[in-house]
């Protein structure tokens, strides 16, 4: 018995979000050298924010909402680093299911809920759910069936998406007045793109990390949050008693299905 490529939809959605939002909002090249962010131009702040994001060794990524054009609202909560370690969850929205994700080294664990099994694995999902029970599926990170989730867990992949799509400067980038986001002082940068408004809130003190990215308009309503920069990914992994071998569940074949 072979199984589906688990995680394709959340990985594809996250990539689409990054390409549509992050690459557009954090645009430009070069690094400004002025010390006071109040005196920097919108483009200089965007440059610094992009460079800060690309230099991070780890971070917590939070996404929610949808990109319009008939897309399904989804959410992701994930702490990840450049070594490919991660810990978090993905929710496919509209009662389509959610899953916990843990990756450490060469191993990855996934714990789908009942809605995930029902909607994402229509052929045999209920049987799989009965076998796995309240355990994680454990597999090798290089298993092709888990490759989408593995890529989602890699901060290098995320940063490459940002870097590769950082030169789209259509629309005027504007700098707003300093304000607050929670307890943080931020400067908002906005850009109009294809009928939508992109807003990037950049930390106004300390390192100019991007803290929140929103897209609104033209059917889209979504948010990306960035936090816990350079903090370690939790090292705790599911115990053997709480794990079930994914190969035993989906079959020994690792060829695409």
Coordinates of N, CA and C in Angstrom, one line a residue:
X1 N 0.9 -1.2 0.0 CA 0.0 0.0 0.0 C 0.9 1.2 0.0
X2 N 0.6 2.1 -0.9 CA 1.3 3.4 -0.9 C 0.4 4.5 -0.5
X3 N 1.0 5.6 -0.1 CA 0.2 6.7 0.5 C 0.5 8.0 -0.2
X4 N -0.2 9.1 0.2 CA -0.1 10.4 -0.5 C 1.2 11.1 0.0
X5 N 1.5 12.1 -0.8 CA 2.6 13.0 -0.4 C 2.0 13.9 0.7
X6 N 2.2 13.6 1.9 CA 1.7 14.4 3.0 C 2.3 15.8 3.1
X7 N 1.4 16.8 3.2 CA 1.9 18.1 3.5 C 2.1 19.0 2.2
X8 N 1.7 18.5 1.1 CA 1.9 19.3 -0.1 C 1.1 20.6 -0.1
X9 N -0.2 20.5 0.3 CA -1.0 21.7 0.3 C -0.5 22.8 1.3
X10 N -0.2 22.5 2.5 CA 0.3 23.6 3.4 C 1.6 24.1 2.9
X11 N 2.5 23.3 2.4 CA 3.8 23.8 1.9 C 3.6 24.7 0.7
X12 N 2.7 24.3 -0.2 CA 2.4 25.1 -1.4 C 1.8 26.4 -1.0
X13 N 0.9 26.4 -0.1 CA 0.2 27.6 0.4 C 1.2 28.6 1.0
X14 N 2.1 28.1 1.9 CA 3.1 28.9 2.5 C 4.0 29.5 1.5
X15 N 4.4 28.7 0.5 CA 5.3 29.3 -0.6 C 4.6 30.4 -1.3
X16 N 3.3 30.2 -1.7 CA 2.6 31.2 -2.4 C 2.5 32.5 -1.6
X17 N 2.3 32.3 -0.3 CA 2.2 33.5 0.6 C 3.5 34.3 0.6
X18 N 4.6 33.5 0.7 CA 5.9 34.2 0.7 C 6.2 34.9 -0.6
X19 N 5.9 34.2 -1.7 CA 6.1 34.8 -3.0 C 5.2 36.0 -3.3
X20 N 4.0 35.9 -2.9 CA 3.0 37.0 -3.1 C 3.2 38.2 -2.2
X21 N 3.7 37.9 -1.0 CA 3.7 39.0 0.0 C 5.1 39.4 0.4
X22 N 5.9 38.5 0.9 CA 7.2 38.8 1.4 C 8.1 39.4 0.3
X23 N 8.2 38.7 -0.8 CA 9.1 39.1 -1.8 C 8.7 40.5 -2.4
X24 N 7.4 40.8 -2.4 CA 7.0 42.1 -2.9 C 7.3 43.2 -1.9
X25 N 7.1 42.9 -0.6 CA 7.2 44.0 0.4 C 8.6 44.3 0.8
X26 N 9.4 43.3 0.8 CA 10.8 43.5 1.2 C 11.6 43.5 -0.1
X27 N 11.8 44.7 -0.7 CA 12.4 44.8 -2.0 C 13.6 45.7 -2.0
X28 N 14.4 45.5 -3.0 CA 15.6 46.4 -3.1 C 16.9 45.6 -2.9
X29 N 18.0 46.4 -2.9 CA 19.3 45.8 -2.7 C 20.2 46.7 -2.0
X30 N 21.2 46.2 -1.3 CA 22.1 47.1 -0.6 C 21.7 47.3 0.8
X31 N 22.6 47.8 1.6 CA 22.4 48.0 3.0 C 22.6 49.5 3.4
X32 N 21.6 50.2 4.0 CA 21.8 51.5 4.5 C 22.7 51.6 5.7
X33 N 23.4 52.7 5.8 CA 24.4 52.8 6.9 C 24.0 53.8 8.0
X34 N 22.9 54.6 7.8 CA 22.5 55.5 8.8 C 22.1 54.8 10.0
X35 N 22.3 55.4 11.2 CA 22.1 54.7 12.5 C 20.6 54.9 13.0
X36 N 20.0 56.1 12.7 CA 18.7 56.4 13.2 C 17.7 56.0 12.2
X37 N 16.8 55.0 12.5 CA 15.8 54.6 11.6 C 14.8 55.6 11.2
X38 N 14.6 56.6 12.1 CA 13.7 57.7 11.8 C 14.1 58.5 10.6
X39 N 15.4 58.5 10.3 CA 16.0 59.3 9.2 C 16.2 58.5 8.0
X40 N 15.9 57.3 8.0 CA 16.1 56.4 6.8 C 14.9 56.6 5.9
X41 N 15.1 56.4 4.6 CA 14.0 56.3 3.7 C 13.2 55.0 3.8
X42 N 12.1 54.9 3.2 CA 11.3 53.7 3.2 C 12.1 52.6 2.5
X43 N 12.8 52.8 1.4 CA 13.6 51.8 0.8 C 14.8 51.4 1.6
X44 N 15.4 52.3 2.3 CA 16.5 51.9 3.2 C 16.1 51.0 4.3
X45 N 14.9 51.3 4.9 CA 14.4 50.5 6.0 C 14.0 49.1 5.4
X46 N 13.4 49.1 4.2 CA 13.1 47.8 3.6 C 14.3 46.9 3.4
X47 N 15.4 47.6 2.9 CA 16.6 46.9 2.7 C 17.2 46.3 4.0
X48 N 17.2 47.1 5.0 CA 17.7 46.7 6.3 C 16.9 45.5 6.9
X49 N 15.6 45.6 6.7 CA 14.7 44.6 7.2 C 14.9 43.3 6.5
X50 N 15.0 43.4 5.2 CA 15.3 42.2 4.4 C 16.6 41.5 4.8
X51 N 17.6 42.3 5.0 CA 18.9 41.8 5.4 C 18.9 41.2 6.8
X52 N 18.1 41.8 7.7 CA 18.0 41.2 9.0 C 17.3 39.9 9.0
X53 N 16.2 39.8 8.2 CA 15.5 38.5 8.0 C 16.4 37.4 7.4
X54 N 17.2 37.8 6.4 CA 18.1 36.8 5.8 C 19.2 36.4 6.6
X55 N 19.6 37.2 7.7 CA 20.7 36.8 8.5 C 20.3 36.0 9.7
X56 N 19.0 35.8 9.9 CA 18.5 35.1 11.1 C 18.9 33.6 11.0
X57 N 19.3 33.1 12.1 CA 19.6 31.6 12.2 C 18.4 30.8 12.5
X58 N 17.4 31.4 13.1 CA 16.2 30.7 13.5 C 15.1 31.8 13.7
X59 N 13.8 31.4 13.6 CA 12.7 32.3 13.9 C 11.4 31.5 14.1
X60 N 10.4 32.2 14.6 CA 9.1 31.7 14.6 C 8.2 32.3 13.5
X61 N 7.6 31.5 12.7 CA 6.8 32.0 11.6 C 5.3 31.7 11.8
X62 N 4.5 32.7 11.7 CA 3.1 32.5 11.9 C 2.3 33.1 10.7
X63 N 1.5 32.3 10.1 CA 0.7 32.8 8.9 C -0.7 32.4 9.1
X64 N -1.6 33.3 8.6 CA -3.0 33.0 8.7 C -3.7 33.8 7.6
X65 N -4.9 33.4 7.2 CA -5.7 34.1 6.2 C -5.6 33.4 4.9
X66 N -6.0 34.2 3.8 CA -5.9 33.6 2.5 C -5.5 34.7 1.5
X67 N -5.1 34.3 0.3 CA -4.6 35.2 -0.7 C -5.6 35.5 -1.8
X68 N -6.9 35.2 -1.5 CA -8.0 35.6 -2.4 C -8.0 34.6 -3.6
X69 N -8.8 35.0 -4.6 CA -8.9 34.2 -5.9 C -9.3 32.8 -5.6
X70 N -10.2 32.6 -4.7 CA -10.8 31.3 -4.4 C -9.9 30.4 -3.5
X71 N -8.8 31.0 -2.9 CA -8.0 30.2 -2.0 C -8.7 29.9 -0.7
X72 N -8.2 28.8 0.0 CA -8.8 28.5 1.2 C -8.0 29.1 2.4
X73 N -8.6 29.7 3.4 CA -7.9 30.2 4.5 C -7.1 29.1 5.2
X74 N -5.9 29.4 5.5 CA -5.0 28.4 6.2 C -4.2 29.1 7.2
X75 N -3.6 28.3 8.1 CA -2.7 28.9 9.1 C -1.5 28.0 9.4
X76 N -0.4 28.6 9.8 CA 0.8 27.9 10.1 C 1.5 28.5 11.3
X77 N 1.9 27.7 12.3 CA 2.7 28.2 13.4 C 3.9 27.3 13.4
X78 N 5.1 27.9 13.2 CA 6.3 27.0 13.0 C 7.5 27.7 13.5
X79 N 8.3 27.1 14.4 CA 9.6 27.6 14.8 C 10.6 26.7 14.0
X80 N 11.5 27.4 13.3 CA 12.4 26.6 12.4 C 13.8 27.3 12.3
X81 N 14.8 26.5 11.9 CA 16.1 27.0 11.9 C 16.8 26.6 10.6
X82 N 18.1 27.1 10.4 CA 18.8 26.8 9.2 C 19.3 25.3 9.1
X83 N 19.2 24.6 10.2 CA 19.6 23.2 10.2 C 18.5 22.3 9.8
X84 N 17.3 22.9 9.5 CA 16.2 22.0 9.1 C 15.4 21.5 10.3
X85 N 15.6 22.0 11.5 CA 14.8 21.6 12.6 C 13.6 22.5 12.7
X86 N 12.5 21.9 13.1 CA 11.3 22.7 13.3 C 10.3 22.1 14.3
X87 N 9.4 22.9 14.7 CA 8.4 22.4 15.7 C 7.2 23.3 15.5
X88 N 6.0 22.7 15.3 CA 4.8 23.6 15.1 C 3.6 22.9 14.6
X89 N 2.7 23.6 13.9 CA 1.5 23.0 13.4 C 1.0 23.7 12.2
X90 N 0.2 23.0 11.4 CA -0.5 23.6 10.2 C -2.0 23.3 10.3
X91 N -2.8 24.3 10.0 CA -4.2 24.1 9.9 C -4.7 24.4 8.5
X92 N -5.3 23.5 7.8 CA -5.7 23.7 6.4 C -7.0 24.5 6.3
X93 N -7.7 24.8 7.4 CA -8.8 25.7 7.3 C -10.1 25.0 6.8
X94 N -11.2 25.6 7.1 CA -12.5 25.1 6.6 C -12.7 23.6 7.1
X95 N -12.3 23.3 8.3 CA -12.4 21.9 8.8 C -11.8 20.9 7.9
X96 N -10.8 21.3 7.2 CA -10.1 20.3 6.3 C -9.0 19.5 7.0
X97 N -8.7 19.9 8.3 CA -7.7 19.2 9.0 C -6.5 20.0 9.5
X98 N -5.9 19.5 10.5 CA -4.6 20.1 10.9 C -3.7 19.0 11.3
X99 N -2.4 19.4 11.5 CA -1.4 18.4 11.9 C -0.3 19.1 12.7
X100 N 0.2 18.4 13.7 CA 1.4 18.8 14.4 C 2.6 18.3 13.7
X101 N 3.7 19.1 13.7 CA 4.9 18.8 12.9 C 6.1 18.9 13.8
X102 N 7.0 17.9 13.9 CA 8.3 18.0 14.6 C 9.3 17.5 13.7
X103 N 10.4 18.2 13.5 CA 11.5 17.7 12.7 C 12.8 17.9 13.5
X104 N 13.6 16.9 13.6 CA 14.9 17.0 14.3 C 15.9 16.2 13.6
X105 N 17.0 16.8 13.0 CA 18.0 16.1 12.3 C 17.4 15.4 11.1
X106 N 17.6 14.1 11.0 CA 17.1 13.3 9.8 C 15.7 12.7 10.0
X107 N 15.0 13.0 11.1 CA 13.7 12.4 11.4 C 12.6 13.5 11.4
X108 N 11.4 13.1 11.0 CA 10.3 14.0 11.1 C 9.1 13.3 11.6
X109 N 8.3 13.9 12.4 CA 7.1 13.4 13.0 C 5.9 14.2 12.6
X110 N 4.8 13.6 12.2 CA 3.6 14.3 11.9 C 2.4 13.7 12.6
X111 N 1.6 14.5 13.2 CA 0.4 14.0 14.0 C -0.9 14.7 13.4
X112 N -1.5 14.1 12.4 CA -2.7 14.6 11.8 C -3.9 14.4 12.8
X113 N -4.9 15.3 12.7 CA -6.1 15.1 13.4 C -7.1 14.4 12.5
X114 N -8.3 14.1 13.1 CA -9.3 13.3 12.4 C -9.8 13.9 11.1
X115 N -9.9 15.2 11.1 CA -10.4 15.9 9.9 C -9.3 15.8 8.8
X116 N -8.1 15.8 9.2 CA -7.0 15.7 8.2 C -7.1 14.3 7.5
X117 N -7.2 13.2 8.3 CA -7.3 11.9 7.7 C -8.5 11.8 6.8
X118 N -9.6 12.4 7.3 CA -10.9 12.2 6.5 C -10.8 13.0 5.2
X119 N -10.3 14.2 5.2 CA -10.3 15.0 4.0 C -9.1 14.9 3.1
X120 N -7.9 14.7 3.7 CA -6.7 14.7 2.9 C -6.3 13.3 2.4
X121 N -6.8 12.3 3.1 CA -6.6 10.9 2.7 C -7.9 10.2 2.6
X122 N -8.7 10.5 1.6 CA -10.1 9.9 1.5 C -10.1 8.4 1.3
X123 N -9.0 7.9 0.6 CA -9.0 6.4 0.4 C -8.1 5.8 1.5
X124 N -8.8 5.4 2.6 CA -8.1 4.7 3.7 C -7.8 5.6 4.8
X125 N -8.2 6.8 4.8 CA -7.8 7.7 5.9 C -8.4 7.3 7.3
X126 N -9.6 6.8 7.3 CA -10.2 6.3 8.5 C -9.4 5.1 9.1
X127 N -9.0 4.2 8.2 CA -8.2 3.1 8.6 C -6.9 3.5 9.1
X128 N -6.2 4.4 8.4 CA -4.9 4.9 8.9 C -5.1 5.6 10.3
X129 N -6.1 6.4 10.5 CA -6.4 7.0 11.8 C -6.5 6.0 12.9
X130 N -7.3 4.9 12.6 CA -7.5 3.9 13.6 C -6.2 3.2 14.0
X131 N -5.3 3.0 13.0 CA -4.0 2.3 13.3 C -3.1 3.2 14.1
X132 N -3.0 4.5 13.7 CA -2.0 5.4 14.3 C -2.5 5.8 15.7
X133 N -3.9 6.0 15.8 CA -4.4 6.5 17.0 C -3.9 7.8 17.4
X134 N -3.6 8.0 18.7 CA -3.1 9.3 19.2 C -1.6 9.4 19.2
X135 N -1.0 8.9 18.1 CA 0.5 8.9 18.0 C 0.9 9.7 16.8
X136 N 2.2 10.0 16.8 CA 2.8 10.7 15.6 C 3.2 9.7 14.6
X137 N 3.1 10.0 13.3 CA 3.8 9.2 12.3 C 5.2 9.7 12.2
X138 N 6.2 8.7 12.3 CA 7.6 9.1 12.2 C 8.2 8.6 10.9
X139 N 9.0 9.4 10.3 CA 9.6 9.0 9.0 C 10.9 9.7 8.8
X140 N 11.6 9.2 7.8 CA 12.9 9.9 7.4 C 12.6 11.2 6.7
X141 N 13.4 12.2 7.0 CA 13.2 13.5 6.4 C 13.3 13.5 4.9
X142 N 14.1 12.5 4.4 CA 14.3 12.4 2.9 C 13.3 11.5 2.2
X143 N 12.3 11.0 2.9 CA 11.2 10.3 2.3 C 10.5 11.2 1.3
X144 N 10.4 10.9 0.0 CA 9.7 11.7 -0.9 C 8.3 12.1 -0.5
X145 N 7.6 11.2 0.2 CA 6.2 11.4 0.5 C 6.1 12.5 1.6
X146 N 7.2 12.8 2.3 CA 7.2 13.8 3.3 C 8.0 15.1 2.9
X147 N 8.5 15.1 1.6 CA 9.4 16.1 1.2 C 8.8 17.6 1.3
X148 N 7.5 17.7 1.1 CA 6.9 19.0 1.2 C 7.0 19.6 2.6
X149 N 6.7 18.7 3.6 CA 6.8 19.2 4.9 C 8.3 19.4 5.3
X150 N 9.2 18.6 4.8 CA 10.6 18.8 5.1 C 11.1 20.1 4.6
X151 N 10.6 20.5 3.4 CA 11.0 21.8 2.9 C 10.4 22.9 3.7
X152 N 9.2 22.8 4.2 CA 8.6 23.8 5.0 C 9.3 24.0 6.3
X153 N 10.0 23.0 6.8 CA 10.7 23.1 8.0 C 12.1 23.7 7.9
X154 N 12.6 24.0 6.7 CA 13.9 24.5 6.5 C 13.9 26.0 6.3
X155 N 14.5 26.7 7.3 CA 14.6 28.2 7.2 C 15.4 28.6 6.0
X156 N 16.4 27.8 5.5 CA 17.1 28.2 4.3 C 16.2 28.3 3.1
X157 N 15.2 27.3 3.0 CA 14.3 27.4 1.9 C 13.5 28.6 2.0
X158 N 13.0 29.0 3.1 CA 12.2 30.2 3.3 C 13.0 31.4 2.9
X159 N 14.2 31.5 3.4 CA 15.1 32.7 3.2 C 15.4 32.8 1.7
X160 N 15.6 31.7 1.0 CA 15.9 31.7 -0.4 C 14.7 32.2 -1.2
X161 N 13.5 31.9 -0.8 CA 12.3 32.4 -1.5 C 12.3 33.9 -1.3
X162 N 12.6 34.4 -0.2 CA 12.6 35.9 0.1 C 13.7 36.5 -0.8
X163 N 14.9 35.9 -0.8 CA 16.0 36.5 -1.5 C 15.8 36.5 -3.0
X164 N 15.3 35.4 -3.5 CA 15.0 35.2 -5.0 C 13.9 36.1 -5.5
X165 N 13.1 36.6 -4.6 CA 11.9 37.4 -5.1 C 11.9 38.8 -4.4
X166 N 13.1 39.3 -4.2 CA 13.2 40.6 -3.5 C 13.4 41.8 -4.5
X167 N 13.3 41.6 -5.8 CA 13.6 42.7 -6.7 C 12.4 43.2 -7.4
X168 N 11.2 42.8 -7.0 CA 9.9 43.2 -7.6 C 9.5 44.5 -6.9
X169 N 9.8 45.7 -7.5 CA 9.6 46.9 -6.8 C 8.4 47.7 -7.5
X170 N 7.5 47.0 -8.1 CA 6.3 47.7 -8.7 C 5.5 48.3 -7.5
X171 N 5.1 49.6 -7.8 CA 4.3 50.3 -6.8 C 5.2 51.1 -5.9
X172 N 4.7 52.2 -5.4 CA 5.6 53.1 -4.6 C 5.6 52.6 -3.2
X173 N 6.8 52.5 -2.6 CA 6.9 52.1 -1.2 C 6.9 53.3 -0.3
X174 N 6.0 53.3 0.7 CA 5.8 54.5 1.5 C 6.1 54.1 3.0
X175 N 6.6 55.1 3.7 CA 7.0 55.0 5.1 C 6.0 55.7 5.9
X176 N 5.4 55.0 6.9 CA 4.4 55.6 7.8 C 5.1 56.1 9.1
X177 N 4.2 56.7 9.9 CA 4.7 57.2 11.2 C 4.9 56.1 12.1
X178 N 5.9 56.3 13.0 CA 6.2 55.3 14.0 C 5.0 55.0 14.9
X179 N 4.7 53.7 15.2 CA 3.6 53.3 15.9 C 4.0 52.1 16.8
X180 N 3.1 51.4 17.4 CA 3.4 50.2 18.2 C 2.7 49.0 17.7
X181 N 3.3 47.8 17.8 CA 2.8 46.5 17.5 C 3.0 45.7 18.8
X182 N 1.9 45.5 19.6 CA 2.1 44.9 20.9 C 2.9 45.9 21.7
X183 N 4.0 45.3 22.2 CA 4.9 46.2 23.0 C 6.1 46.7 22.2
X184 N 6.1 46.4 20.9 CA 7.2 46.8 20.1 C 6.9 48.1 19.3
X185 N 8.0 48.9 19.3 CA 7.9 50.1 18.4 C 8.2 49.8 17.0
X186 N 7.4 50.1 16.0 CA 7.6 49.7 14.7 C 7.4 50.9 13.7
X187 N 7.9 50.8 12.5 CA 7.7 51.7 11.4 C 7.0 50.9 10.3
X188 N 5.8 51.3 9.9 CA 5.1 50.6 8.8 C 5.5 51.0 7.5
X189 N 5.8 50.1 6.6 CA 6.0 50.4 5.2 C 4.8 49.8 4.4
X190 N 4.3 50.6 3.4 CA 3.2 50.1 2.7 C 3.5 50.2 1.2
X191 N 2.8 49.3 0.4 CA 2.9 49.3 -1.0 C 1.6 48.8 -1.6
X192 N 1.1 49.5 -2.6 CA -0.1 49.0 -3.3 C 0.4 48.1 -4.5
X193 N -0.3 46.9 -4.6 CA 0.1 45.9 -5.6 C -1.1 45.2 -6.1
X194 N -1.5 45.3 -7.3 CA -2.6 44.5 -7.9 C -3.9 44.7 -7.1
X195 N -4.2 45.9 -6.7 CA -5.4 46.1 -6.0 C -5.4 45.8 -4.5
X196 N -4.2 45.4 -4.0 CA -4.1 45.0 -2.6 C -3.1 45.9 -1.9
X197 N -3.2 46.1 -0.6 CA -2.3 46.8 0.2 C -1.4 45.9 1.0
X198 N 0.0 46.0 0.8 CA 0.9 45.3 1.5 C 1.5 46.2 2.6
X199 N 1.5 45.7 3.8 CA 2.1 46.5 4.9 C 3.1 45.7 5.7
X200 N 4.3 46.2 5.8 CA 5.4 45.6 6.6 C 5.7 46.4 7.8
X201 N 5.5 45.8 9.0 CA 5.9 46.5 10.2 C 7.3 46.1 10.6
X202 N 8.2 47.1 10.7 CA 9.6 46.9 10.9 C 10.0 47.4 12.3
X203 N 10.7 46.6 13.1 CA 11.1 47.0 14.4 C 11.9 48.3 14.4
X204 N 11.5 49.3 15.2 CA 12.1 50.6 15.1 C 13.3 50.7 16.1
X205 N 13.5 49.7 17.0 CA 14.6 49.7 17.9 C 15.3 48.4 17.8
X206 N 16.6 48.4 18.1 CA 17.4 47.2 18.0 C 17.5 46.8 16.5
X207 N 17.7 45.5 16.2 CA 17.9 45.1 14.8 C 16.6 45.3 14.1
X208 N 16.6 45.8 12.9 CA 15.3 46.1 12.2 C 14.6 44.9 11.6
X209 N 14.3 43.9 12.4 CA 13.6 42.7 11.9 C 12.2 43.1 11.4
X210 N 11.7 42.4 10.4 CA 10.3 42.5 10.1 C 9.5 41.8 11.1
X211 N 8.4 42.4 11.7 CA 7.7 41.7 12.7 C 6.3 41.3 12.3
X212 N 5.7 42.0 11.3 CA 4.4 41.6 10.8 C 4.3 42.0 9.3
X213 N 3.6 41.2 8.5 CA 3.4 41.5 7.1 C 1.9 41.2 6.9
X214 N 1.2 42.1 6.3 CA -0.2 41.9 6.0 C -0.5 42.2 4.5
X215 N -1.5 41.5 4.0 CA -2.0 41.8 2.6 C -3.5 41.9 2.7
X216 N -4.1 43.0 2.2 CA -5.5 43.2 2.3 C -6.0 43.8 1.0
X217 N -7.1 43.3 0.5 CA -7.7 43.9 -0.7 C -7.7 42.9 -1.9
X218 N -8.6 43.1 -2.8 CA -8.7 42.3 -4.0 C -8.9 40.8 -3.6
X219 N -9.7 40.6 -2.6 CA -10.1 39.3 -2.1 C -9.1 38.7 -1.1
X220 N -8.0 39.3 -0.9 CA -6.9 38.7 0.0 C -7.1 39.4 1.4
X221 N -6.8 38.6 2.4 CA -6.8 39.0 3.8 C -5.9 38.1 4.6
X222 N -4.6 38.4 4.7 CA -3.7 37.4 5.3 C -2.6 38.2 6.1
X223 N -2.0 37.5 7.0 CA -1.0 38.0 7.9 C 0.1 37.0 8.1
X224 N 1.3 37.5 8.1 CA 2.5 36.8 8.4 C 3.2 37.5 9.6
X225 N 3.4 36.7 10.7 CA 4.1 37.3 11.8 C 5.5 36.6 12.0
X226 N 6.5 37.4 12.4 CA 7.9 36.9 12.6 C 8.3 37.3 14.0
X227 N 8.8 36.3 14.7 CA 9.3 36.5 16.1 C 10.3 35.5 16.5
X228 N 10.8 35.5 17.8 CA 11.7 34.6 18.3 C 13.0 34.4 17.4
X229 N 13.5 35.5 16.9 CA 14.7 35.5 16.1 C 15.9 35.0 16.8
X230 N 16.6 34.0 16.2 CA 17.8 33.4 16.7 C 17.6 32.7 18.1
X231 N 16.3 32.4 18.4 CA 16.1 31.5 19.6 C 16.0 30.0 19.1
X232 N 16.5 29.1 19.9 CA 16.6 27.7 19.5 C 15.2 27.1 19.3
X233 N 15.1 26.2 18.3 CA 14.0 25.4 18.1 C 13.9 24.4 19.3
X234 N 12.7 24.2 19.9 CA 12.5 23.2 21.0 C 13.1 21.8 20.6
X235 N 13.9 21.2 21.4 CA 14.6 20.0 21.1 C 13.8 18.7 21.4
X236 N 12.7 18.9 22.1 CA 11.9 17.7 22.5 C 11.2 17.1 21.3
X237 N 11.4 15.7 21.2 CA 10.7 15.0 20.1 C 9.8 13.9 20.7
X238 N 8.8 13.5 19.9 CA 7.9 12.4 20.5 C 8.7 11.2 20.8
X239 N 8.3 10.5 21.9 CA 8.9 9.3 22.3 C 8.6 8.1 21.4
X240 N 9.4 7.0 21.4 CA 9.1 5.9 20.6 C 7.6 5.3 20.9
X241 N 7.2 5.4 22.1 CA 5.8 4.9 22.4 C 4.8 5.8 21.8
X242 N 5.1 7.0 21.5 CA 4.1 7.9 20.9 C 4.3 8.1 19.4
X243 N 5.1 7.2 18.8 CA 5.4 7.3 17.4 C 5.0 6.0 16.6
X244 N 4.7 6.1 15.3 CA 4.4 5.0 14.5 C 5.1 5.2 13.2
X245 N 5.8 4.1 12.7 CA 6.7 4.2 11.5 C 5.8 4.5 10.3
X246 N 6.1 5.6 9.6 CA 5.3 6.0 8.5 C 5.4 4.9 7.3
X247 N 6.5 4.2 7.2 CA 6.7 3.2 6.2 C 5.8 2.0 6.4
X248 N 5.6 1.7 7.7 CA 4.7 0.6 8.0 C 3.3 1.0 7.7
X249 N 3.0 2.3 7.8 CA 1.6 2.7 7.5 C 1.3 2.9 6.0
X250 N 2.2 3.5 5.3 CA 2.0 3.9 3.9 C 2.6 2.9 2.9
X251 N 3.4 1.9 3.4 CA 4.0 1.0 2.5 C 5.5 1.3 2.4
X252 N 6.3 0.3 2.0 CA 7.7 0.5 1.9 C 8.2 1.3 0.7
X253 N 7.3 1.4 -0.3 CA 7.7 2.1 -1.5 C 7.8 3.6 -1.3
X254 N 8.9 4.2 -1.7 CA 9.1 5.7 -1.6 C 8.9 6.4 -2.9
X255 N 8.4 5.7 -3.9 CA 8.2 6.3 -5.3 C 7.0 7.2 -5.2
X256 N 7.0 8.3 -6.1 CA 5.9 9.2 -6.0 C 4.6 8.5 -6.4
X257 N 3.5 8.9 -5.8 CA 2.2 8.3 -6.1 C 1.2 9.4 -6.5

